[in-house]
C-alpha atoms as a PDB file:
ATOM      1  CA  GLU A   1      11.540  12.180  -2.275  1.00  0.00           C
ATOM      2  CA  ALA A   2      13.870  10.562  -0.153  1.00  0.00           C
ATOM      3  CA  GLU A   3      16.989  10.996   2.357  1.00  0.00           C
ATOM      4  CA  ALA A   4      18.695   8.113   3.705  1.00  0.00           C
ATOM      5  CA  GLY A   5      20.810   7.983   6.719  1.00  0.00           C
ATOM      6  CA  LEU A   6      22.709   4.659   7.809  1.00  0.00           C
ATOM      7  CA  SER A   7      26.227   3.640   8.829  1.00  0.00           C
ATOM      8  CA  GLY A   8      27.282   0.082   8.201  1.00  0.00           C
ATOM      9  CA  ALA A   9      30.682  -1.226   7.671  1.00  0.00           C
ATOM     10  CA  GLY A  10      31.943  -3.955   5.009  1.00  0.00           C
ATOM     11  CA  ASP A  11      34.472  -3.707   2.297  1.00  0.00           C
ATOM     12  CA  THR A  12      31.594  -3.782  -0.468  1.00  0.00           C
ATOM     13  CA  VAL A  13      28.288  -1.774  -0.395  1.00  0.00           C
ATOM     14  CA  HIS A  14      26.514  -4.822  -0.124  1.00  0.00           C
ATOM     15  CA  LYS A  15      28.272  -5.612   3.306  1.00  0.00           C
ATOM     16  CA  ALA A  16      28.193  -2.123   4.320  1.00  0.00           C
ATOM     17  CA  ALA A  17      24.246  -2.284   3.638  1.00  0.00           C
ATOM     18  CA  ALA A  18      23.941  -5.545   5.008  1.00  0.00           C
ATOM     19  CA  SER A  19      25.142  -4.288   8.660  1.00  0.00           C
ATOM     20  CA  SER A  20      23.954  -0.660   8.790  1.00  0.00           C
ATOM     21  CA  ASN A  21      21.641   1.072  11.349  1.00  0.00           C
ATOM     22  CA  GLY A  22      19.446   4.467  10.849  1.00  0.00           C
ATOM     23  CA  HIS A  23      17.036   5.248   8.800  1.00  0.00           C
ATOM     24  CA  VAL A  24      14.775   5.418   5.544  1.00  0.00           C
ATOM     25  CA  THR A  25      12.224   7.955   4.881  1.00  0.00           C
ATOM     26  CA  ILE A  26      10.436   7.966   1.083  1.00  0.00           C
ATOM     27  CA  ALA A  27       7.945  10.003   0.581  1.00  0.00           C
ATOM     28  CA  ILE A  28       5.483  10.908  -2.901  1.00  0.00           C
ATOM     29  CA  PRO A  29       3.995  14.079  -2.556  1.00  0.00           C
ATOM     30  CA  GLY A  30       1.362  13.868  -5.574  1.00  0.00           C
ATOM     31  CA  GLY A  31       1.004  12.597  -9.085  1.00  0.00           C
ATOM     32  CA  THR A  32      -1.284   9.768 -10.591  1.00  0.00           C
ATOM     33  CA  MET A  33      -1.270   5.770 -11.146  1.00  0.00           C
ATOM     34  CA  ARG A  34      -3.524   3.804 -12.948  1.00  0.00           C
ATOM     35  CA  ARG A  35      -6.745   3.532 -11.686  1.00  0.00           C
ATOM     36  CA  SER A  36      -6.835  -0.442 -11.640  1.00  0.00           C
ATOM     37  CA  LEU A  37      -3.371  -1.184  -9.709  1.00  0.00           C
ATOM     38  CA  ALA A  38      -5.173   1.364  -7.055  1.00  0.00           C
ATOM     39  CA  GLU A  39      -8.628  -1.133  -7.327  1.00  0.00           C
ATOM     40  CA  LEU A  40      -6.402  -4.344  -6.742  1.00  0.00           C
ATOM     41  CA  MET A  41      -4.181  -2.632  -3.724  1.00  0.00           C
ATOM     42  CA  GLY A  42      -7.894  -2.492  -2.284  1.00  0.00           C
ATOM     43  CA  VAL A  43      -8.826  -6.151  -3.646  1.00  0.00           C
ATOM     44  CA  ASN A  44     -11.420  -4.885  -5.271  1.00  0.00           C
ATOM     45  CA  VAL A  45     -12.414  -7.398  -7.429  1.00  0.00           C
ATOM     46  CA  VAL A  46     -14.740  -6.318 -10.127  1.00  0.00           C
ATOM     47  CA  PRO A  47     -13.733  -2.962 -10.919  1.00  0.00           C
ATOM     48  CA  GLY A  48      -9.986  -3.564 -10.811  1.00  0.00           C
ATOM     49  CA  LEU A  49     -10.260  -7.235 -12.386  1.00  0.00           C
ATOM     50  CA  PHE A  50     -12.259  -5.636 -15.330  1.00  0.00           C
ATOM     51  CA  GLU A  51     -10.262  -2.126 -16.045  1.00  0.00           C
ATOM     52  CA  LEU A  52      -7.095  -4.678 -15.577  1.00  0.00           C
ATOM     53  CA  LEU A  53      -8.177  -7.235 -18.311  1.00  0.00           C
ATOM     54  CA  ALA A  54      -9.385  -4.438 -20.949  1.00  0.00           C
ATOM     55  CA  LYS A  55      -5.996  -2.590 -20.231  1.00  0.00           C
ATOM     56  CA  ASP A  56      -8.171   0.677 -19.106  1.00  0.00           C
ATOM     57  CA  PRO A  57      -5.581   3.658 -19.143  1.00  0.00           C
ATOM     58  CA  LYS A  58      -7.977   5.364 -16.470  1.00  0.00           C
ATOM     59  CA  GLN A  59      -5.580   7.174 -14.200  1.00  0.00           C
ATOM     60  CA  THR A  60      -6.282   8.052 -10.226  1.00  0.00           C
ATOM     61  CA  PRO A  61      -4.807  10.528  -8.211  1.00  0.00           C
ATOM     62  CA  LEU A  62      -1.859   9.668  -6.372  1.00  0.00           C
ATOM     63  CA  ARG A  63      -2.434  12.007  -3.055  1.00  0.00           C
ATOM     64  CA  CYS A  64       0.485  11.373  -1.267  1.00  0.00           C
ATOM     65  CA  ALA A  65       2.663   8.374  -0.401  1.00  0.00           C
ATOM     66  CA  VAL A  66       4.921   8.613   3.090  1.00  0.00           C
ATOM     67  CA  VAL A  67       7.227   5.488   3.708  1.00  0.00           C
ATOM     68  CA  ASP A  68       9.667   5.578   6.648  1.00  0.00           C
ATOM     69  CA  PHE A  69      11.742   2.768   7.583  1.00  0.00           C
ATOM     70  CA  ASP A  70      14.033   2.226  11.014  1.00  0.00           C
ATOM     71  CA  VAL A  71      17.076   0.415   9.886  1.00  0.00           C
ATOM     72  CA  SER A  72      18.662  -2.022  12.833  1.00  0.00           C
ATOM     73  CA  HIS A  73      21.940  -4.786  11.285  1.00  0.00           C
ATOM     74  CA  GLY A  74      20.555  -4.305   7.824  1.00  0.00           C
ATOM     75  CA  VAL A  75      16.854  -4.969   8.217  1.00  0.00           C
ATOM     76  CA  MET A  76      14.448  -2.211   7.156  1.00  0.00           C
ATOM     77  CA  SER A  77      11.556  -2.192   9.367  1.00  0.00           C
ATOM     78  CA  VAL A  78       8.502  -0.512   8.750  1.00  0.00           C
ATOM     79  CA  ARG A  79       7.580   3.067  10.864  1.00  0.00           C
ATOM     80  CA  ARG A  80       4.992   3.955   8.702  1.00  0.00           C
ATOM     81  CA  PHE A  81       3.540   3.201   5.554  1.00  0.00           C
ATOM     82  CA  ILE A  82       0.570   5.112   3.946  1.00  0.00           C
ATOM     83  CA  LEU A  83      -0.101   5.154   0.325  1.00  0.00           C
ATOM     84  CA  ASP A  84      -3.329   7.796  -0.533  1.00  0.00           C
ATOM     85  CA  THR A  85      -5.109   7.140  -4.422  1.00  0.00           C
ATOM     86  CA  GLY A  86      -8.302   8.666  -4.911  1.00  0.00           C
ATOM     87  CA  VAL A  87     -10.357   5.324  -4.678  1.00  0.00           C
ATOM     88  CA  VAL A  88      -7.763   3.449  -1.700  1.00  0.00           C
ATOM     89  CA  LEU A  89      -6.157   4.181   1.184  1.00  0.00           C
ATOM     90  CA  ALA A  90      -3.835   1.546   1.754  1.00  0.00           C
ATOM     91  CA  ASP A  91      -1.496   0.614   4.795  1.00  0.00           C
ATOM     92  CA  GLY A  92       1.520  -1.216   5.563  1.00  0.00           C
ATOM     93  CA  SER A  93       4.079  -3.045   7.958  1.00  0.00           C
ATOM     94  CA  GLY A  94       7.031  -5.537   7.691  1.00  0.00           C
ATOM     95  CA  THR A  95      10.789  -5.841   6.607  1.00  0.00           C
ATOM     96  CA  ILE A  96      12.948  -5.753   3.997  1.00  0.00           C
ATOM     97  CA  ASP A  97      16.408  -7.153   4.843  1.00  0.00           C
ATOM     98  CA  LEU A  98      19.532  -5.688   2.901  1.00  0.00           C
ATOM     99  CA  GLY A  99      21.480  -8.756   3.939  1.00  0.00           C
ATOM    100  CA  SER A 100      19.788 -11.020   1.968  1.00  0.00           C
ATOM    101  CA  GLU A 101      17.909  -8.873  -0.147  1.00  0.00           C
ATOM    102  CA  SER A 102      14.740  -9.953   0.120  1.00  0.00           C
ATOM    103  CA  MET A 103      11.026  -8.983   1.712  1.00  0.00           C
ATOM    104  CA  ARG A 104       8.765  -9.483   3.474  1.00  0.00           C
ATOM    105  CA  LEU A 105       5.800  -6.794   3.687  1.00  0.00           C
ATOM    106  CA  LYS A 106       2.029  -6.975   4.288  1.00  0.00           C
ATOM    107  CA  MET A 107      -0.602  -4.351   2.558  1.00  0.00           C
ATOM    108  CA  GLN A 108      -4.219  -3.706   3.614  1.00  0.00           C
ATOM    109  CA  GLY A 109      -6.093  -1.872   0.899  1.00  0.00           C
ATOM    110  CA  HIS A 110      -9.219   0.316   2.685  1.00  0.00           C
ATOM    111  CA  THR A 111     -11.730   1.347  -0.676  1.00  0.00           C
ATOM    112  CA  LYS A 112     -13.067   4.713  -0.211  1.00  0.00           C
ATOM    113  CA  LYS A 113     -16.429   4.378  -2.692  1.00  0.00           C
ATOM    114  CA  PRO A 114     -18.656   1.420  -2.400  1.00  0.00           C
ATOM    115  CA  ARG A 115     -17.938  -2.029  -4.357  1.00  0.00           C
ATOM    116  CA  LEU A 116     -19.722  -4.718  -5.116  1.00  0.00           C
ATOM    117  CA  VAL A 117     -17.230  -7.413  -4.756  1.00  0.00           C
ATOM    118  CA  ARG A 118     -14.682  -6.852  -2.536  1.00  0.00           C
ATOM    119  CA  VAL A 119     -12.019  -9.612  -0.908  1.00  0.00           C
ATOM    120  CA  ILE A 120     -11.625  -8.080   2.657  1.00  0.00           C
ATOM    121  CA  ALA A 121      -7.939  -9.630   3.143  1.00  0.00           C
ATOM    122  CA  PRO A 122      -4.489  -8.102   3.343  1.00  0.00           C
ATOM    123  CA  PHE A 123      -1.891  -9.027   0.495  1.00  0.00           C
ATOM    124  CA  ASP A 124       1.559  -9.700   0.756  1.00  0.00           C
ATOM    125  CA  VAL A 125       4.570  -8.906  -0.640  1.00  0.00           C
ATOM    126  CA  THR A 126       7.281 -10.742  -0.366  1.00  0.00           C
ATOM    127  CA  GLY A 127      10.262 -12.703  -2.107  1.00  0.00           C
ATOM    128  CA  SER A 128      13.554 -10.754  -3.655  1.00  0.00           C
ATOM    129  CA  LEU A 129      13.979  -7.104  -4.643  1.00  0.00           C
ATOM    130  CA  VAL A 130      14.668  -7.885  -7.731  1.00  0.00           C
ATOM    131  CA  ARG A 131      11.487 -10.005  -8.245  1.00  0.00           C
ATOM    132  CA  PRO A 132       8.884  -9.803  -5.743  1.00  0.00           C
ATOM    133  CA  HIS A 133       5.666 -12.123  -5.343  1.00  0.00           C
ATOM    134  CA  MET A 134       1.905 -10.471  -4.402  1.00  0.00           C
ATOM    135  CA  LYS A 135      -0.599 -12.900  -3.116  1.00  0.00           C
ATOM    136  CA  ILE A 136      -3.814 -11.925  -1.399  1.00  0.00           C
ATOM    137  CA  GLU A 137      -3.540 -14.075   2.362  1.00  0.00           C
ATOM    138  CA  ALA A 138      -5.678 -16.739   2.577  1.00  0.00           C
ATOM    139  CA  GLY A 139      -7.559 -17.279   5.677  1.00  0.00           C
ATOM    140  CA  PRO A 140      -9.379 -14.076   6.137  1.00  0.00           C
ATOM    141  CA  ALA A 141     -10.719 -14.416   2.267  1.00  0.00           C
ATOM    142  CA  ILE A 142     -11.665 -17.952   3.443  1.00  0.00           C
ATOM    143  CA  ALA A 143     -13.864 -16.873   5.991  1.00  0.00           C
ATOM    144  CA  GLN A 144     -15.258 -14.156   3.900  1.00  0.00           C
ATOM    145  CA  ALA A 145     -16.169 -17.413   1.435  1.00  0.00           C
ATOM    146  CA  GLY A 146     -17.547 -19.253   3.794  1.00  0.00           C
ATOM    147  CA  ALA A 147     -19.740 -16.025   5.509  1.00  0.00           C
ATOM    148  CA  ALA A 148     -20.959 -16.398   2.264  1.00  0.00           C
ATOM    149  CA  VAL A 149     -21.403 -19.653   1.682  1.00  0.00           C
ATOM    150  CA  GLY A 150     -23.571 -19.984   5.363  1.00  0.00           C
ATOM    151  CA  LEU A 151     -25.721 -16.840   4.528  1.00  0.00           C
ATOM    152  CA  GLY A 152     -26.439 -18.463   0.877  1.00  0.00           C
ATOM    153  CA  ALA A 153     -27.929 -21.325   3.300  1.00  0.00           C
ATOM    154  CA  LEU A 154     -29.657 -19.952   5.751  1.00  0.00           C
ATOM    155  CA  LEU A 155     -31.311 -16.696   3.972  1.00  0.00           C
ATOM    156  CA  SER A 156     -31.249 -16.771   0.177  1.00  0.00           C
ATOM    157  CA  PRO A 157     -28.995 -17.394  -2.303  1.00  0.00           C
ATOM    158  CA  LEU A 158     -29.078 -13.753  -2.878  1.00  0.00           C
ATOM    159  CA  ALA A 159     -28.234 -13.091   0.794  1.00  0.00           C
ATOM    160  CA  ALA A 160     -24.596 -14.897  -0.103  1.00  0.00           C
ATOM    161  CA  VAL A 161     -23.738 -11.584  -1.594  1.00  0.00           C
ATOM    162  CA  LEU A 162     -23.742  -9.743   1.593  1.00  0.00           C
ATOM    163  CA  PRO A 163     -20.519 -10.468   3.089  1.00  0.00           C
ATOM    164  CA  PHE A 164     -18.610  -9.305  -0.115  1.00  0.00           C
ATOM    165  CA  LEU A 165     -20.553  -5.940  -0.392  1.00  0.00           C
ATOM    166  CA  ALA A 166     -18.356  -2.968   1.017  1.00  0.00           C
ATOM    167  CA  PRO A 167     -19.855   0.553   1.937  1.00  0.00           C
ATOM    168  CA  GLY A 168     -16.743   2.409   1.388  1.00  0.00           C
ATOM    169  CA  GLY A 169     -15.849   5.455   3.685  1.00  0.00           C
ATOM    170  CA  ALA A 170     -12.238   5.331   4.011  1.00  0.00           C
ATOM    171  CA  HIS A 171     -10.857   8.844   4.681  1.00  0.00           C
ATOM    172  CA  ASP A 172      -8.407  10.673   2.864  1.00  0.00           C
ATOM    173  CA  ALA A 173      -4.851  10.705   4.445  1.00  0.00           C
ATOM    174  CA  ASP A 174      -4.098  13.917   5.977  1.00  0.00           C
ATOM    175  CA  CYS A 175      -1.048  14.383   3.062  1.00  0.00           C
ATOM    176  CA  ALA A 176      -0.010  17.603   4.718  1.00  0.00           C
ATOM    177  CA  ASP A 177       0.949  16.482   8.171  1.00  0.00           C
ATOM    178  CA  LEU A 178       2.468  12.916   6.584  1.00  0.00           C
ATOM    179  CA  LEU A 179       4.644  15.274   4.447  1.00  0.00           C
ATOM    180  CA  ALA A 180       5.296  17.420   6.764  1.00  0.00           C
ATOM    181  CA  GLU A 181       6.639  14.495   9.195  1.00  0.00           C
ATOM    182  CA  ALA A 182       8.700  13.380   6.358  1.00  0.00           C
ATOM    183  CA  ARG A 183      10.144  16.748   5.355  1.00  0.00           C
ATOM    184  CA  SER A 184      11.051  16.936   9.029  1.00  0.00           C
ATOM    185  CA  ALA A 185      12.977  13.509   8.718  1.00  0.00           C
ATOM    186  CA  GLY A 186      15.226  14.243   5.954  1.00  0.00           C
ATOM    187  CA  ALA A 187      13.214  13.690   3.042  1.00  0.00           C
ATOM    188  CA  PRO A 188      13.459  16.829   0.595  1.00  0.00           C
ATOM    189  CA  VAL A 189      10.085  17.497   0.494  1.00  0.00           C
ATOM    190  CA  GLY A 190       9.782  21.686  -1.113  1.00  0.00           C
ATOM    191  CA  ARG A 191       7.384  24.415   0.871  1.00  0.00           C
ATOM    192  CA  ALA A 192       5.576  24.305  -2.367  1.00  0.00           C
ATOM    193  CA  GLN A 193       5.132  20.571  -2.777  1.00  0.00           C
ATOM    194  CA  LEU A 194       3.612  21.148   1.366  1.00  0.00           C
ATOM    195  CA  ALA A 195       1.693  23.913   0.609  1.00  0.00           C
ATOM    196  CA  ALA A 196      -0.297  22.020  -2.115  1.00  0.00           C
ATOM    197  CA  ALA A 197      -0.951  19.394  -0.494  1.00  0.00           C
ATOM    198  CA  SER A 198      -1.862  21.725   2.313  1.00  0.00           C
ATOM    199  CA  ARG A 199      -4.213  22.632  -0.364  1.00  0.00           C
ATOM    200  CA  HIS A 200      -6.109  19.495  -1.016  1.00  0.00           C
END
């Protein structure tokens, strides 16, 4: 469910979009997604990679997602980015440039369940809208690996695993409130969808 309120000038759609101002709101009231992709979004390496390589078709609930952009001179800036699944809660920030048709987004996944091997690092989505590239930010991942090496040398090889343990504990998003905000911003979220989100 999406709503866009934009104004711009130009003799083509691209030129008008590149100069546009306003807002864009996108809401997903519910659904499902591949669990392997949700796990990798939280950089939960062991379950996500194994399920992805095994082409595991298992699904996880997509409880809700809301993305809200402010648009100024053709640049969409994230005001709110929440994606809530059964296993990972993700938030994001960044921009999408409608003039160059490129994006610079950063996402951080927060696992809801204990995980044995988790790289605690955000990942970036960059490049063109047609061919985006995703990569884990190296800095936090290197720091986590360094901590593992240090603990392994100081204490024991088993201690090297500690920095990669994730106790979980991320809470479900308040989907009813998020979808109500999206509806007030203009996204065509129906009353039935709001009622369903309230029940969950």
